[in-house]
Short mmCIF file of C-alpha atoms and ligand atoms in Angstrom, two decimals:
data_model
loop_
_atom_site.label_atom_id
_atom_site.label_comp_id
_atom_site.label_asym_id
_atom_site.label_seq_id
_atom_site.Cartn_x
_atom_site.Cartn_y
_atom_site.Cartn_z
CA UNK A 30 0.02 -0.05 -0.01
CA UNK A 31 3.00 2.26 0.43
CA UNK A 32 5.41 3.38 -2.34
CA UNK A 33 8.15 0.73 -2.87
CA UNK A 34 10.96 2.95 -1.33
CA UNK A 35 8.92 3.51 1.78
CA UNK A 36 8.13 -0.24 2.09
CA UNK A 37 11.90 -0.94 1.61
CA UNK A 38 12.68 1.35 4.58
CA UNK A 39 10.12 -0.43 6.75
CA UNK A 40 11.65 -3.75 5.73
CA UNK A 41 15.14 -2.54 6.68
CA UNK A 42 14.06 -1.33 10.13
CA UNK A 43 12.36 -4.63 10.89
CA UNK A 44 15.77 -6.32 10.65
CA UNK A 45 16.63 -4.53 14.01
CA UNK A 46 16.15 -6.59 17.18
CA UNK A 47 12.77 -5.97 18.90
CA UNK A 48 11.39 -3.97 16.03
CA UNK A 49 8.14 -5.34 14.62
CA UNK A 50 6.05 -4.17 11.56
CA UNK A 51 4.17 -1.43 13.56
CA UNK A 52 7.32 0.09 15.10
CA UNK A 53 9.15 -0.10 11.75
CA UNK A 54 6.31 1.72 10.09
CA UNK A 55 6.51 4.45 12.77
CA UNK A 56 10.28 4.84 12.35
CA UNK A 57 9.79 5.11 8.58
CA UNK A 58 7.25 7.88 8.97
CA UNK A 59 9.58 9.67 11.40
CA UNK A 60 12.49 9.57 9.01
CA UNK A 61 10.27 10.70 6.17
CA UNK A 62 9.59 13.85 8.20
CA UNK A 63 13.33 14.62 8.58
CA UNK A 64 15.16 17.31 6.64
CA UNK A 65 17.48 16.40 3.72
CA UNK A 66 20.38 17.22 5.94
CA UNK A 67 19.30 14.89 8.69
CA UNK A 68 18.78 12.05 6.29
CA UNK A 69 22.16 12.64 4.67
CA UNK A 70 23.77 12.42 8.10
CA UNK A 71 22.19 9.11 8.86
CA UNK A 72 23.11 7.69 5.46
CA UNK A 73 26.68 8.87 5.90
CA UNK A 74 26.92 7.45 9.33
CA UNK A 75 25.67 4.02 8.16
CA UNK A 76 28.28 3.99 5.31
CA UNK A 77 31.08 5.13 7.64
CA UNK A 78 30.21 2.41 10.22
CA UNK A 79 31.56 -0.38 8.10
CA UNK A 80 34.37 1.68 6.66
CA UNK A 81 35.80 3.09 9.94
CA UNK A 82 34.74 0.97 12.88
CA UNK A 83 37.05 -2.04 13.38
CA UNK A 84 38.44 -4.22 16.06
CA UNK A 85 41.34 -3.22 18.22
CA UNK A 86 44.24 -5.41 17.11
CA UNK A 87 45.28 -6.02 20.78
CA UNK A 88 41.97 -6.55 22.66
CA UNK A 89 39.19 -6.88 20.10
CA UNK A 90 37.18 -3.89 21.40
CA UNK A 91 35.65 -1.50 18.85
CA UNK A 92 37.80 1.34 17.67
CA UNK A 93 38.46 3.57 14.68
CA UNK A 94 42.18 3.25 15.10
CA UNK A 95 44.81 0.48 15.30
CA UNK A 96 44.34 0.38 19.12
CA UNK A 97 41.17 1.20 21.19
CA UNK A 98 41.03 4.01 23.75
CA UNK A 99 41.88 1.69 26.64
CA UNK A 100 44.90 -0.05 25.02
CA UNK A 101 46.23 3.37 24.00
CA UNK A 102 45.75 5.02 27.38
CA UNK A 103 48.76 5.61 29.79
CA UNK A 104 46.25 6.23 32.53
CA UNK A 105 44.99 2.66 32.48
CA UNK A 106 46.83 -0.18 34.10
CA UNK A 107 47.93 -2.28 31.11
CA UNK A 108 48.81 -5.18 33.42
CA UNK A 109 45.25 -5.90 34.61
CA UNK A 110 43.09 -7.42 31.94
CA UNK A 111 39.36 -7.83 32.27
CA UNK A 112 38.00 -10.58 29.90
CA UNK A 113 34.52 -9.88 28.57
CA UNK A 114 32.14 -11.53 26.10
CA UNK A 115 31.51 -8.58 23.84
CA UNK A 116 32.19 -4.74 23.55
CA UNK A 117 28.80 -4.04 25.08
CA UNK A 118 30.04 -5.43 28.44
CA UNK A 119 32.85 -2.87 28.43
CA UNK A 120 30.38 0.04 28.61
CA UNK A 121 28.58 -1.68 31.54
CA UNK A 122 31.89 -2.08 33.49
CA UNK A 123 32.99 1.45 32.62
CA UNK A 124 29.70 2.76 34.04
CA UNK A 125 31.00 1.70 37.50
CA UNK A 126 33.81 4.20 37.14
CA UNK A 127 35.98 1.98 39.31
CA UNK A 128 37.94 -0.30 37.01
CA UNK A 129 41.23 1.08 35.75
CA UNK A 130 42.67 -1.84 33.86
CA UNK A 131 42.27 -2.84 30.27
CA UNK A 132 40.00 -5.37 28.44
CA UNK A 133 40.03 -8.42 26.30
CA UNK A 134 36.94 -9.12 24.16
CA UNK A 135 36.28 -12.83 23.41
CA UNK A 136 33.57 -12.25 20.85
CA UNK A 137 31.29 -14.93 22.26
CA UNK A 138 31.33 -17.81 24.80
CA UNK A 139 32.08 -21.44 24.37
CA UNK A 140 28.83 -23.17 23.45
CA UNK A 141 29.31 -26.80 22.38
CA UNK A 142 25.57 -27.24 21.61
CA UNK A 143 25.74 -24.42 19.05
CA UNK A 144 29.16 -25.51 17.87
CA UNK A 145 31.10 -22.54 19.25
CA UNK A 146 34.51 -23.96 20.10
CA UNK A 147 37.40 -22.18 21.87
CA UNK A 148 39.36 -21.75 18.64
CA UNK A 149 36.58 -19.64 17.19
CA UNK A 150 36.92 -17.13 20.06
CA UNK A 151 39.51 -14.48 20.75
CA UNK A 152 41.28 -16.66 23.28
CA UNK A 153 44.75 -17.39 21.79
CA UNK A 154 45.31 -13.57 21.51
CA UNK A 155 44.65 -13.33 25.24
CA UNK A 156 47.27 -15.94 25.97
CA UNK A 157 49.73 -14.01 23.88
CA UNK A 158 49.14 -10.86 25.91
CA UNK A 159 50.13 -12.51 29.24
CA UNK A 160 53.75 -11.91 30.31
CA UNK A 161 55.67 -11.58 33.58
CA UNK A 162 54.24 -8.12 34.11
CA UNK A 163 50.64 -9.29 34.07
CA UNK A 164 49.16 -8.71 37.56
CA UNK A 165 45.73 -10.16 37.09
CA UNK A 166 43.21 -11.45 34.59
CA UNK A 167 39.54 -10.90 35.70
CA UNK A 168 37.01 -13.05 34.05
CA UNK A 169 33.87 -10.95 33.82
CA UNK A 170 31.58 -13.43 32.01
CA UNK A 171 27.86 -14.13 32.29
CA UNK A 172 26.89 -16.48 35.12
CA UNK A 173 25.37 -18.92 32.65
CA UNK A 174 26.53 -22.40 31.62
CA UNK A 175 28.40 -20.96 28.59
CA UNK A 176 29.99 -18.27 30.75
CA UNK A 177 31.07 -20.83 33.40
CA UNK A 178 32.45 -23.18 30.77
CA UNK A 179 34.51 -20.46 29.13
CA UNK A 180 35.74 -19.13 32.48
CA UNK A 181 36.89 -22.65 33.43
CA UNK A 182 38.57 -23.18 30.08
CA UNK A 183 40.55 -19.87 30.29
CA UNK A 184 41.45 -20.47 33.98
CA UNK A 185 43.02 -23.78 33.02
CA UNK A 186 44.93 -22.17 30.12
CA UNK A 187 46.34 -19.45 32.44
CA UNK A 188 47.12 -21.76 35.34
CA UNK A 189 50.52 -20.93 36.73
CA UNK A 190 50.97 -17.96 34.34
CA UNK A 191 49.23 -15.19 36.33
CA UNK A 192 46.61 -14.51 38.94
CA UNK A 193 43.15 -15.29 37.61
CA UNK A 194 40.00 -14.14 39.34
CA UNK A 195 36.31 -14.30 38.66
CA UNK A 196 33.46 -12.02 39.58
CA UNK A 197 31.87 -12.98 42.86
CA UNK A 198 28.36 -14.27 42.63
CA UNK A 199 26.59 -11.02 43.34
CA UNK A 200 25.15 -11.34 39.76
CA UNK A 201 22.02 -13.55 39.53
CA UNK A 202 22.69 -16.89 37.83
CA UNK A 203 21.50 -16.96 34.27
CA UNK A 204 21.58 -13.15 33.84
CA UNK A 205 23.67 -11.14 31.43
CA UNK A 206 26.21 -8.52 32.28
CA UNK A 207 24.44 -5.89 30.27
CA UNK A 208 21.29 -6.24 32.39
CA UNK A 209 23.25 -5.89 35.63
CA UNK A 210 23.20 -2.57 37.27
CA UNK A 211 26.44 -0.80 38.15
CA UNK A 212 26.04 -1.29 41.91
CA UNK A 213 25.64 -5.07 41.68
CA UNK A 214 28.52 -5.25 39.30
CA UNK A 215 30.72 -3.17 41.58
CA UNK A 216 30.04 -5.51 44.48
CA UNK A 217 30.90 -8.47 42.16
CA UNK A 218 34.17 -6.86 41.24
CA UNK A 219 35.12 -6.05 44.84
CA UNK A 220 34.27 -9.54 45.97
CA UNK A 221 36.09 -11.29 43.13
CA UNK A 222 37.89 -14.55 43.96
CA UNK A 223 40.93 -16.17 42.61
CA UNK A 224 40.10 -19.28 40.71
ZN1 ZN B 435 42.06 -2.47 22.78
#
């Protein structure tokens, strides 16, 4: 019932998580009401996204440079590495404003049922980062079966190489880090245990 280009836009919005037909239609009408300038800015940002945003060659976090803001920073302790599932978790941890080390992004969790094996994750690059200066590796992974499996696997790999700790169980089992509020996460960080 709509012109093809308008329908195309609705179709594109529906690819986003949690966006159904009605919401996509509303978004399309909103964008239709924008000025030419606003639409150009959106289009340009989308094109630049794939061109400019890449993974930090050291930790796997998102960046527009060779190294991400944390790996580059002289203000961060480069010898404490917090291991997370994805870049989204970094912003949750940063919201605590307490952690001053750096990160390592695994890009997933071991999940044998879905065929995600350790060699498909960013684990070997973590091992290569560990040296005699490494003070601690903090495993900040979801308290799910996949999170536990991955934490156990990495703990074994790093055994005898450096101190490895895991977040205390302040975080409800089965939940995801990104749904955890900063206060709960802070307690889990403070109560972390060596594994
Ligand atoms: Zn980095």
